[in-house]
Short mmCIF file of C-alpha atoms in Angstrom, two decimals:
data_model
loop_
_atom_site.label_atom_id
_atom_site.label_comp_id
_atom_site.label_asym_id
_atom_site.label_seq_id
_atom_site.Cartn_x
_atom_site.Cartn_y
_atom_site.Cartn_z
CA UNK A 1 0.00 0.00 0.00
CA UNK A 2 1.32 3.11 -0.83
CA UNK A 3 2.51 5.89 2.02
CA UNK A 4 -0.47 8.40 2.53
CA UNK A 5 1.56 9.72 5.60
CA UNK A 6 4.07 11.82 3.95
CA UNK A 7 3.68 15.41 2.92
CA UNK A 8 2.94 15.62 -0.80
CA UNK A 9 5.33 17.98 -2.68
CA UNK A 10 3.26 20.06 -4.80
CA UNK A 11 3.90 23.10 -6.70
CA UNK A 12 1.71 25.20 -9.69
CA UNK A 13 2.94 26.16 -12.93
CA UNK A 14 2.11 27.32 -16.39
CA UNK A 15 0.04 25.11 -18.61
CA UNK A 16 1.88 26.98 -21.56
CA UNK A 17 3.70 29.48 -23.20
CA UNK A 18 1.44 32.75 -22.61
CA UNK A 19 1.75 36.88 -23.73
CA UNK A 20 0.05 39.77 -22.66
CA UNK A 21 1.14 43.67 -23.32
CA UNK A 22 0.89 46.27 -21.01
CA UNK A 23 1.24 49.76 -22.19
CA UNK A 24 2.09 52.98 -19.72
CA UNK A 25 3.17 56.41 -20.75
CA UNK A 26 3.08 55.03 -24.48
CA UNK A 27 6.01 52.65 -23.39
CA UNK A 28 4.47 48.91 -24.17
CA UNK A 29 4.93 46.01 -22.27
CA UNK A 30 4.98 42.54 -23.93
CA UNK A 31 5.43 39.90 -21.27
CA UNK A 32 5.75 36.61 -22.41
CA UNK A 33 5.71 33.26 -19.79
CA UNK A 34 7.33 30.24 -20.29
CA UNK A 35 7.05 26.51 -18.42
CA UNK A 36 10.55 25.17 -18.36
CA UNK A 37 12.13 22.69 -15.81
CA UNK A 38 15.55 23.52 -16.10
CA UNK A 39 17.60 26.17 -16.68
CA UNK A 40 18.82 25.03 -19.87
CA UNK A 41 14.96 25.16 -20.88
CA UNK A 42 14.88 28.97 -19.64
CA UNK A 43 17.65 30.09 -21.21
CA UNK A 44 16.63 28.87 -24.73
CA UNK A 45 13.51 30.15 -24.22
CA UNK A 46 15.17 33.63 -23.39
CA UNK A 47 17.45 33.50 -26.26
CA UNK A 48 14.28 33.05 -28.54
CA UNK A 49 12.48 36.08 -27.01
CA UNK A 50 15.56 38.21 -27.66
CA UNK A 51 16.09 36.73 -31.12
CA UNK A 52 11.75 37.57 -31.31
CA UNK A 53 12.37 40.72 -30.45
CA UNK A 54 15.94 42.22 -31.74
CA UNK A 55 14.99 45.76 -31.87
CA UNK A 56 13.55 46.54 -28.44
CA UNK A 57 14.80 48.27 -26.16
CA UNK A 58 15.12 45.63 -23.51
CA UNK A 59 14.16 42.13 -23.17
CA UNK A 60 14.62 41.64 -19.17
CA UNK A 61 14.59 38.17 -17.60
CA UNK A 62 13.11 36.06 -14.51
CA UNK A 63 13.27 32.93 -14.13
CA UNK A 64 12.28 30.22 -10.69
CA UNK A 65 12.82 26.85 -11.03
CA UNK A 66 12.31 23.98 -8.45
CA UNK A 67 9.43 23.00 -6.56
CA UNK A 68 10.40 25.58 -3.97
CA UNK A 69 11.33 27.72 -6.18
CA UNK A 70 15.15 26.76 -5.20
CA UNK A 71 16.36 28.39 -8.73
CA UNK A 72 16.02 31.90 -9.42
CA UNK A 73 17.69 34.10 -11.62
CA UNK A 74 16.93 37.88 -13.31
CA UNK A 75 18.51 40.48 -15.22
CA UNK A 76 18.10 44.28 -15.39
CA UNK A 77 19.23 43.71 -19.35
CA UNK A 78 20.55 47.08 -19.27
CA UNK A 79 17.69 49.28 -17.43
CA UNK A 80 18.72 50.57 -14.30
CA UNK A 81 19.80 48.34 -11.61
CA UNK A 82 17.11 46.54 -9.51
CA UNK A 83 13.86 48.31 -11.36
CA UNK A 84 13.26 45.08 -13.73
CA UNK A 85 14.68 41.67 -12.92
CA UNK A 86 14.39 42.23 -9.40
CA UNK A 87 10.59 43.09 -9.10
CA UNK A 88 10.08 40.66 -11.69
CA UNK A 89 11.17 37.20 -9.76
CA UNK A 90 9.36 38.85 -6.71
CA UNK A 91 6.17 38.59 -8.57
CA UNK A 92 7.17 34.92 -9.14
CA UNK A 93 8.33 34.54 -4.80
CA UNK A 94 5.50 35.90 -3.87
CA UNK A 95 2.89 33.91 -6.69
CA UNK A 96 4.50 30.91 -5.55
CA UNK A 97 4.57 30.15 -9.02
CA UNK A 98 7.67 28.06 -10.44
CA UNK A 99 9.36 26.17 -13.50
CA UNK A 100 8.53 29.05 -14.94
CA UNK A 101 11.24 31.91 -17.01
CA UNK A 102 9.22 35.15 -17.75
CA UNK A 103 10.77 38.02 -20.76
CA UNK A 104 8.96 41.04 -20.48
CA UNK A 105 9.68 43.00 -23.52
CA UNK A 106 9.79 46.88 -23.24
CA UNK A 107 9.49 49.02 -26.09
CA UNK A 108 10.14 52.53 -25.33
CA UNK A 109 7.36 55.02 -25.75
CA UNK A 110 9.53 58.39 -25.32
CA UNK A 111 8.60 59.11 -21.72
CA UNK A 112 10.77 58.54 -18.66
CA UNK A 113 9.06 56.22 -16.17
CA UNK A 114 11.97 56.85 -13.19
CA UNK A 115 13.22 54.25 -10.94
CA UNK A 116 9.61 54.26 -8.95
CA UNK A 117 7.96 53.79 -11.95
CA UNK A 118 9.79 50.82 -13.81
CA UNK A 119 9.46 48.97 -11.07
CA UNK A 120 5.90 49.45 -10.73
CA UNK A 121 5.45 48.49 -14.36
CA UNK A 122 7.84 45.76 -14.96
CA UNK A 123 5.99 44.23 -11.46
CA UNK A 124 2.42 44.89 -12.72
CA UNK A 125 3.13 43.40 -16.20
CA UNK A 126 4.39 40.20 -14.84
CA UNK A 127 1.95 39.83 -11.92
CA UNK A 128 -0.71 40.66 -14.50
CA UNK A 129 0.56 37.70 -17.23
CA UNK A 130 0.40 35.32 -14.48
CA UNK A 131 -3.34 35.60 -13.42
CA UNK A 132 -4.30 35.94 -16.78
CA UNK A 133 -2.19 32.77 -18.13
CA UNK A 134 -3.56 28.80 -17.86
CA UNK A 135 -1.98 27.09 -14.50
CA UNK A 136 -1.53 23.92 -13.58
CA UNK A 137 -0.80 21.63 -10.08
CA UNK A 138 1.75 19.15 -9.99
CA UNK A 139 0.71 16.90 -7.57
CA UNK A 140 1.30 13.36 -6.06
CA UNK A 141 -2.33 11.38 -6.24
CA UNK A 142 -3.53 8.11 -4.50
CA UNK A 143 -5.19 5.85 -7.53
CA UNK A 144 -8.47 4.26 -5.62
CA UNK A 145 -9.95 1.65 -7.57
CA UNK A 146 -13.43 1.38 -7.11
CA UNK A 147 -15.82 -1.53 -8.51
CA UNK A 148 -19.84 -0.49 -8.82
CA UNK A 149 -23.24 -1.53 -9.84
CA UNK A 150 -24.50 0.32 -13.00
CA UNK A 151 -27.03 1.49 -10.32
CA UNK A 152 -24.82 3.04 -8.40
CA UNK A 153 -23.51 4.81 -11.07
CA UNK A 154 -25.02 8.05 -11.12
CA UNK A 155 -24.98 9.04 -7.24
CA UNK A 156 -21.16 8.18 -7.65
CA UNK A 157 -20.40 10.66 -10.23
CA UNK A 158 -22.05 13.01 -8.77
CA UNK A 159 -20.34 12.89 -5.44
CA UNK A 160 -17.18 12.46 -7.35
CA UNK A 161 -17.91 15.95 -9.09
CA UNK A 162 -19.21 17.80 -6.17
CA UNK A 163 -15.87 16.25 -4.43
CA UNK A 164 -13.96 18.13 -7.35
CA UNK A 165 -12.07 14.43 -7.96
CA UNK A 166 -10.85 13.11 -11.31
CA UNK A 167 -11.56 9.57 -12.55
CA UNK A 168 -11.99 7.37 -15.00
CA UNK A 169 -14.78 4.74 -15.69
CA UNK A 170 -14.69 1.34 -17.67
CA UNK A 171 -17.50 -0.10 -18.43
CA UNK A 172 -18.20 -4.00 -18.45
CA UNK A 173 -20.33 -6.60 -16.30
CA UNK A 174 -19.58 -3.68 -13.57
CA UNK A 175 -18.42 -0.30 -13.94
CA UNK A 176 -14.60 0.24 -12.84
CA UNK A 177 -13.89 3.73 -11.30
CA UNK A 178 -9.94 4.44 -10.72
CA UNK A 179 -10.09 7.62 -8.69
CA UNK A 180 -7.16 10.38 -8.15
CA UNK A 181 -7.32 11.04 -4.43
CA UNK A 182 -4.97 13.27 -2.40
CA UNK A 183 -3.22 11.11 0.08
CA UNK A 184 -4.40 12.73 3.24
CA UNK A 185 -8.10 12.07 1.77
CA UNK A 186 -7.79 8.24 0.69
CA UNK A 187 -9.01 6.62 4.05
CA UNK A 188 -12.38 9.30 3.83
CA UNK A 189 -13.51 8.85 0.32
CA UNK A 190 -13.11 5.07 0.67
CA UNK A 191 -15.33 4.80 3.70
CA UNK A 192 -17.71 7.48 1.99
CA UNK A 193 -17.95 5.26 -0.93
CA UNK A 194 -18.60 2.12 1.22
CA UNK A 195 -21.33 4.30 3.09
CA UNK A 196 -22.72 5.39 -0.14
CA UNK A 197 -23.33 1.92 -1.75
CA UNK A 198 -23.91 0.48 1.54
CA UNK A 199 -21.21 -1.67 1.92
CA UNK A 200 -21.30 -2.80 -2.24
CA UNK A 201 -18.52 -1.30 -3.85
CA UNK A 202 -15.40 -2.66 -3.95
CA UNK A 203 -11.92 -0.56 -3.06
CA UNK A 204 -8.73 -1.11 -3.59
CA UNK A 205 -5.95 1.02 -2.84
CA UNK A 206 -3.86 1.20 -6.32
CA UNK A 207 0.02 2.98 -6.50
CA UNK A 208 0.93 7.04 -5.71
CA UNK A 209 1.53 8.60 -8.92
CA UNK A 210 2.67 12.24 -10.04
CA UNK A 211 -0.08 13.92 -11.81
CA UNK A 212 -0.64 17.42 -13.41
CA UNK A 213 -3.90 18.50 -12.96
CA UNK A 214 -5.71 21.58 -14.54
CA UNK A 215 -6.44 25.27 -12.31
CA UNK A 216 -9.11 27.08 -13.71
#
């Protein structure tokens, strides 16, 4: 039987590659996120961004990797020191957010923003692409198999959608439920699925497995 006792390292990420522009005092914006694992990964992605866009004015970088985020790197890419890179990979500390490299792209618009106001925009743009773009959770689950009447079927699903808990079903003479369950949950949902068919489902504890699993 697998462990449900230890703490599950999770962490959320980027589904994929996502842009958004943010313009201020005519300067624009263009942040673009990446989901990378290594920094090998980041740094290609980088060097495509700056290839992408040659003739800005600066491409500056972020970058966390690690399911603590225990990789981080930035650059100022030539705007003053500590008004881009810096607030950028603070966005990512304090999202939480990781395997993730970030290029915010800043085309000059003729207007000074000072050292207050770089900061404020290279932060907002970054904080900004982040809610807007697709996460994800990567996540250790519990697969519970679970063996049911057709009967049974309906007030099942319906418990395991309210529960917010992904499955699969095959059907044959029964119908064969293998349930992702976070570990500290396992011993619960199997008695509340005994309770619920009154003792006629059958449960079996399957292996731990990493999973990525969608955020809306």
């Amino acid at each position: 039987m697998p462990d449900t006792t230890s703490p599950t390292v999770e962490f959320i990420s980027i589904a994929k590659e996502f842009r958004h522009e943010y313009v201020v005092e005519k300067s624009r914006f263009i942040t673009t996120v990446y989901p990378c694992s290594t920094e090998e990964d980041a740094q290609s992605f980088i060097a495509r961004i700056n290839k992408e866009f040659w003739d800005a004015r600066h491409n500056c970088t972020a970058f966390a990797l690690g399911p603590k985020q225990e990789q981080q790197r930035s650059s100022d890419n030539g705007e003053p020191s500590g008004t881009a890179g810096k607030p950028m990979l603070e966005v990512l500390k304090k999202t939480g957010i990781t395997n993730v490299a970030v290029v915010v792209t800043r085309y000059f618009g003729g207007i000074k923003l000072g050292a207050g106001g770089l900061i404020r925009a290279y932060s907002h743009s970054v904080a900004e692409t982040l809610r807007l773009a697709p996460k994800e959770l990567h996540t250790t689950r519990i697969q519970l198999q679970a063996i049911i009447d057709y009967a049974l079927y309906g007030t099942i699903e319906r418990y395991l959608q309210d529960a917010q808990l992904h499955y699969e079903a095959t059907f044959g003479e029964k119908i064969d439920l293998t349930i992702l369950v976070p570990p500290i949950d396992i011993e619960r949902i199997q008695k509340e699925l005994q309770d619920m068919s009154h003792g006629a489902a059958t449960c079996n504890v399957l292996d731990a497995i990493e999973v990525v699993l969608p955020l809306d």
